[in-house]
Amino acid sequence: MLIVGASLFFALTSNMPFLRAVLAGRNWSEPQTWLFSGAMLALLLALHMLLLGVLLVRPLTRVLLGLLIVVTAFATYYMQRFGVFLDPTMLRNVVKTDPAEAAELFGWGVLPHLFLFAGLPLLLLSRLRLRPVTLRRALATRLLLLAGSAVLLLAALLLIFQDFSALMRNQKELRYLITPANYLYSLGRVLADDGRALGTARQAVGADARLDASWASRDKPVLFIVAVGETARSANWGLSDYARQTTPRLAELDVLNFPDVTACGTNTETSLPCMFSAIGRRDYNETRIRTSESLLHVLNRAGFQVLWRDNQSGCKGVCDGLPQQLSDAALTPDLCSDGRCLDETLLRGLDTVTRDAKGNLVVALHMLGNHGPAYHKRYPDGFRRFIPTCDTGELRKCNREEIINAYDNALSYTDEVLAKTVDFLRAQQSRYDTALLYVSDHGESLGEKGLYLHGVPYAIAPDEQTKVPMVWWFSRGFLDSLGLDRSCLAAQTAKAWSHDNLFHSVLGLLRIETKDYAAELDISGACRRLGQAGQKDRATQDALASSLGSQS
């Protein structure tokens, strides 16, 4: 009876987003709508009776059910507030989040919801007493419950099979709104996938990687910085014709801006491994991506020193086995507070890294960027340019204008950090040929279609979450020594690109040869001239041809 009561409670109180989605657009004056809604409630009840009938065992019933009630209350709060779908990708993001990020998502506004949907049920649960019965009777009753639940589930499906099957076939993501079944299933998937990957050696990528012949006559090593933005969306990027100039510093620099770039995920846990992989979204296989080496491993194998500097939540496996430096509030107290540091911390001490490095160097900067919901904490006071701003992580307390203002201020600070990175690279030109590649991992919803933050399943994700900015900057020495035609590169910015191009474009820019390189995915592929060594060889060949021609 407790299982039946708990299942009824979950069906009626925890599945409003699911019911709203499946009943959207239906005419309530038609009997079929009432039949469909009744069958959906019966389906939710039966599904959770089956689930709890398997999970809850008498000695641990109170503990397990109490835990489910609390977690479900949290889950429904964030699902309703931000339009979150608790699929395996989102659960992985939740499991791998750091304490500082989790703290920013917890606001006082969650307390009334927790009191109503967790506190009161827990109080009732604490007052219930389970009568002891014999093992034989307990097993018989449990089997009867499971059988009855299965029959009810089957009957509900048969009543609405045609409508329901079409709905699930066309909108598969809706299953991840069924709570608590969604997060229990997704958590199981994440744990199973991680268990299979645990202890498995990463599959080698670019095992044959090497620098091409043009490197033989170089005068300087290369310093290449890859800056990975966080939650920056193309729609608010000043260089991409946004109504506001959120990128004034970059606008003054000789950068290449790519206004039409698509991310391969809607959260960091998905996008970061995907964008640094040779596979990408076009042939997406999460298990293969997570168990394969990344672009950084290929660069290291080709002879580059590689360093990952992090001001976020880690490299998500992208830099496993490679040198890493994490932001440390003790080293930059002027840039840090409440366990978070401003992104300028990534530039502190970078001169020491470049001074101590020998040969070619790639530095990856993982920025905190515009990570929500506390956008107001992502920039110093001097960048509070657009006002009024939302100065709390509880977005429901702010109007949309305030949220967008805070977001745009954070984007302007990202512009400042990138401009300072270019300034740093310019200062290194006496020793290095330098370049910067910036791209965001995913975008962000700021209230469009009632959605906030990010993480919507990719199949239904809006452009606000999938369209991201990308910027390239090259020193003259880098362009000349690596044989790159800048005007040709500028022409490529008008085309549509994606994270799938990152792996192959970096290999192309740095003239690294490997069988895993795909020329058709290299943005710079059509813009490479012969390098210095190649130019000398071509000059020699031309002279020889001319000589032979005159002799004949």
GROMACS .gro file of N, CA and C in nm, residues 90-146:
model
  171
   90MET      N    1   2.248   1.493  -1.919
   90MET     CA    2   2.228   1.588  -1.811
   90MET      C    3   2.267   1.527  -1.677
   91LEU      N    4   2.235   1.398  -1.655
   91LEU     CA    5   2.273   1.335  -1.529
   91LEU      C    6   2.424   1.327  -1.514
   92ARG      N    7   2.493   1.303  -1.625
   92ARG     CA    8   2.640   1.303  -1.619
   92ARG      C    9   2.690   1.441  -1.580
   93ASN      N   10   2.628   1.544  -1.634
   93ASN     CA   11   2.663   1.681  -1.602
   93ASN      C   12   2.640   1.710  -1.454
   94VAL      N   13   2.529   1.659  -1.400
   94VAL     CA   14   2.496   1.679  -1.258
   94VAL      C   15   2.596   1.606  -1.169
   95VAL      N   16   2.625   1.480  -1.204
   95VAL     CA   17   2.715   1.399  -1.122
   95VAL      C   18   2.856   1.458  -1.119
   96LYS      N   19   2.899   1.515  -1.234
   96LYS     CA   20   3.036   1.565  -1.244
   96LYS      C   21   3.051   1.712  -1.206
   97THR      N   22   2.944   1.777  -1.162
   97THR     CA   23   2.953   1.919  -1.127
   97THR      C   24   3.038   1.938  -1.003
   98ASP      N   25   3.098   2.054  -0.988
   98ASP     CA   26   3.180   2.081  -0.870
   98ASP      C   27   3.096   2.153  -0.764
   99PRO      N   28   3.142   2.154  -0.638
   99PRO     CA   29   3.063   2.214  -0.529
   99PRO      C   30   3.028   2.361  -0.553
  100ALA      N   31   3.121   2.437  -0.610
  100ALA     CA   32   3.095   2.579  -0.633
  100ALA      C   33   2.981   2.597  -0.733
  101GLU      N   34   2.980   2.516  -0.837
  101GLU     CA   35   2.874   2.524  -0.937
  101GLU      C   36   2.740   2.484  -0.878
  102ALA      N   37   2.741   2.377  -0.798
  102ALA     CA   38   2.617   2.331  -0.735
  102ALA      C   39   2.562   2.436  -0.639
  103ALA      N   40   2.651   2.502  -0.565
  103ALA     CA   41   2.607   2.604  -0.469
  103ALA      C   42   2.538   2.720  -0.538
  104GLU      N   43   2.586   2.756  -0.658
  104GLU     CA   44   2.525   2.868  -0.729
  104GLU      C   45   2.384   2.835  -0.778
  105LEU      N   46   2.356   2.707  -0.798
  105LEU     CA   47   2.223   2.667  -0.843
  105LEU      C   48   2.123   2.655  -0.729
  106PHE      N   49   2.174   2.655  -0.606
  106PHE     CA   50   2.085   2.643  -0.491
  106PHE      C   51   2.054   2.781  -0.436
  107GLY      N   52   1.925   2.818  -0.440
  107GLY     CA   53   1.882   2.946  -0.386
  107GLY      C   54   1.770   2.927  -0.286
  108TRP      N   55   1.738   3.034  -0.216
  108TRP     CA   56   1.633   3.024  -0.114
  108TRP      C   57   1.498   2.992  -0.175
  109GLY      N   58   1.482   3.020  -0.303
  109GLY     CA   59   1.354   2.995  -0.368
  109GLY      C   60   1.316   2.848  -0.373
  110VAL      N   61   1.414   2.759  -0.358
  110VAL     CA   62   1.386   2.616  -0.364
  110VAL      C   63   1.320   2.566  -0.235
  111LEU      N   64   1.334   2.642  -0.125
  111LEU     CA   65   1.288   2.593   0.005
  111LEU      C   66   1.137   2.572   0.013
  112PRO      N   67   1.052   2.665  -0.034
  112PRO     CA   68   0.907   2.638  -0.030
  112PRO      C   69   0.869   2.513  -0.108
  113HIS      N   70   0.934   2.494  -0.222
  113HIS     CA   71   0.907   2.375  -0.304
  113HIS      C   72   0.947   2.249  -0.228
  114LEU      N   73   1.065   2.252  -0.164
  114LEU     CA   74   1.111   2.136  -0.088
  114LEU      C   75   1.020   2.107   0.031
  115PHE      N   76   0.973   2.211   0.096
  115PHE     CA   77   0.884   2.192   0.210
  115PHE      C   78   0.755   2.122   0.168
  116LEU      N   79   0.699   2.167   0.055
  116LEU     CA   80   0.571   2.113   0.010
  116LEU      C   81   0.584   1.972  -0.047
  117PHE      N   82   0.690   1.950  -0.128
  117PHE     CA   83   0.699   1.823  -0.201
  117PHE      C   84   0.799   1.725  -0.140
  118ALA      N   85   0.869   1.765  -0.035
  118ALA     CA   86   0.959   1.672   0.034
  118ALA      C   87   0.932   1.672   0.184
  119GLY      N   88   0.922   1.791   0.244
  119GLY     CA   89   0.904   1.799   0.389
  119GLY      C   90   0.777   1.732   0.438
  120LEU      N   91   0.663   1.767   0.379
  120LEU     CA   92   0.536   1.709   0.421
  120LEU      C   93   0.528   1.559   0.394
  121PRO      N   94   0.568   1.511   0.276
  121PRO     CA   95   0.569   1.366   0.254
  121PRO      C   96   0.662   1.292   0.351
  122LEU      N   97   0.777   1.351   0.383
  122LEU     CA   98   0.869   1.285   0.477
  122LEU      C   99   0.808   1.279   0.617
  123LEU      N  100   0.735   1.384   0.655
  123LEU     CA  101   0.667   1.383   0.784
  123LEU      C  102   0.564   1.271   0.790
  124LEU      N  103   0.488   1.256   0.683
  124LEU     CA  104   0.389   1.148   0.677
  124LEU      C  105   0.458   1.012   0.679
  125LEU      N  106   0.567   1.000   0.605
  125LEU     CA  107   0.640   0.873   0.600
  125LEU      C  108   0.694   0.835   0.737
  126SER      N  109   0.739   0.933   0.814
  126SER     CA  110   0.795   0.905   0.946
  126SER      C  111   0.690   0.855   1.045
  127ARG      N  112   0.563   0.886   1.018
  127ARG     CA  113   0.457   0.847   1.110
  127ARG      C  114   0.393   0.713   1.073
  128LEU      N  115   0.428   0.661   0.956
  128LEU     CA  116   0.372   0.533   0.914
  128LEU      C  117   0.446   0.417   0.980
  129ARG      N  118   0.377   0.312   1.009
  129ARG     CA  119   0.437   0.192   1.067
  129ARG      C  120   0.409   0.074   0.975
  130LEU      N  121   0.513   0.002   0.939
  130LEU     CA  122   0.497  -0.114   0.854
  130LEU      C  123   0.474  -0.238   0.940
  131ARG      N  124   0.364  -0.309   0.915
  131ARG     CA  125   0.334  -0.430   0.992
  131ARG      C  126   0.422  -0.545   0.944
  132PRO      N  127   0.482  -0.618   1.037
  132PRO     CA  128   0.563  -0.733   0.995
  132PRO      C  129   0.476  -0.846   0.945
  133VAL      N  130   0.520  -0.911   0.838
  133VAL     CA  131   0.450  -1.027   0.783
  133VAL      C  132   0.553  -1.135   0.754
  134THR      N  133   0.504  -1.255   0.727
  134THR     CA  134   0.596  -1.365   0.696
  134THR      C  135   0.660  -1.341   0.559
  135LEU      N  136   0.775  -1.400   0.538
  135LEU     CA  137   0.846  -1.386   0.411
  135LEU      C  138   0.760  -1.438   0.295
  136ARG      N  139   0.693  -1.550   0.320
  136ARG     CA  140   0.610  -1.609   0.215
  136ARG      C  141   0.499  -1.513   0.172
  137ARG      N  142   0.433  -1.452   0.271
  137ARG     CA  143   0.325  -1.359   0.239
  137ARG      C  144   0.380  -1.233   0.172
  138ALA      N  145   0.494  -1.186   0.219
  138ALA     CA  146   0.555  -1.066   0.160
  138ALA      C  147   0.589  -1.088   0.013
  139LEU      N  148   0.647  -1.205  -0.019
  139LEU     CA  149   0.683  -1.234  -0.156
  139LEU      C  150   0.559  -1.246  -0.244
  140ALA      N  151   0.456  -1.313  -0.191
  140ALA     CA  152   0.333  -1.330  -0.268
  140ALA      C  153   0.268  -1.196  -0.296
  141THR      N  154   0.263  -1.109  -0.194
  141THR     CA  155   0.203  -0.976  -0.212
  141THR      C  156   0.282  -0.893  -0.312
  142ARG      N  157   0.415  -0.901  -0.303
  142ARG     CA  158   0.500  -0.823  -0.394
  142ARG      C  159   0.483  -0.870  -0.538
  143LEU      N  160   0.478  -1.002  -0.558
  143LEU     CA  161   0.460  -1.055  -0.693
  143LEU      C  162   0.324  -1.015  -0.749
  144LEU      N  163   0.223  -1.013  -0.663
  144LEU     CA  164   0.090  -0.971  -0.705
  144LEU      C  165   0.090  -0.824  -0.745
  145LEU      N  166   0.163  -0.742  -0.667
  145LEU     CA  167   0.174  -0.599  -0.699
  145LEU      C  168   0.241  -0.579  -0.835
  146LEU      N  169   0.352  -0.649  -0.857
  146LEU     CA  170   0.425  -0.634  -0.983
  146LEU      C  171   0.341  -0.682  -1.101
   0.00000   0.00000   0.00000
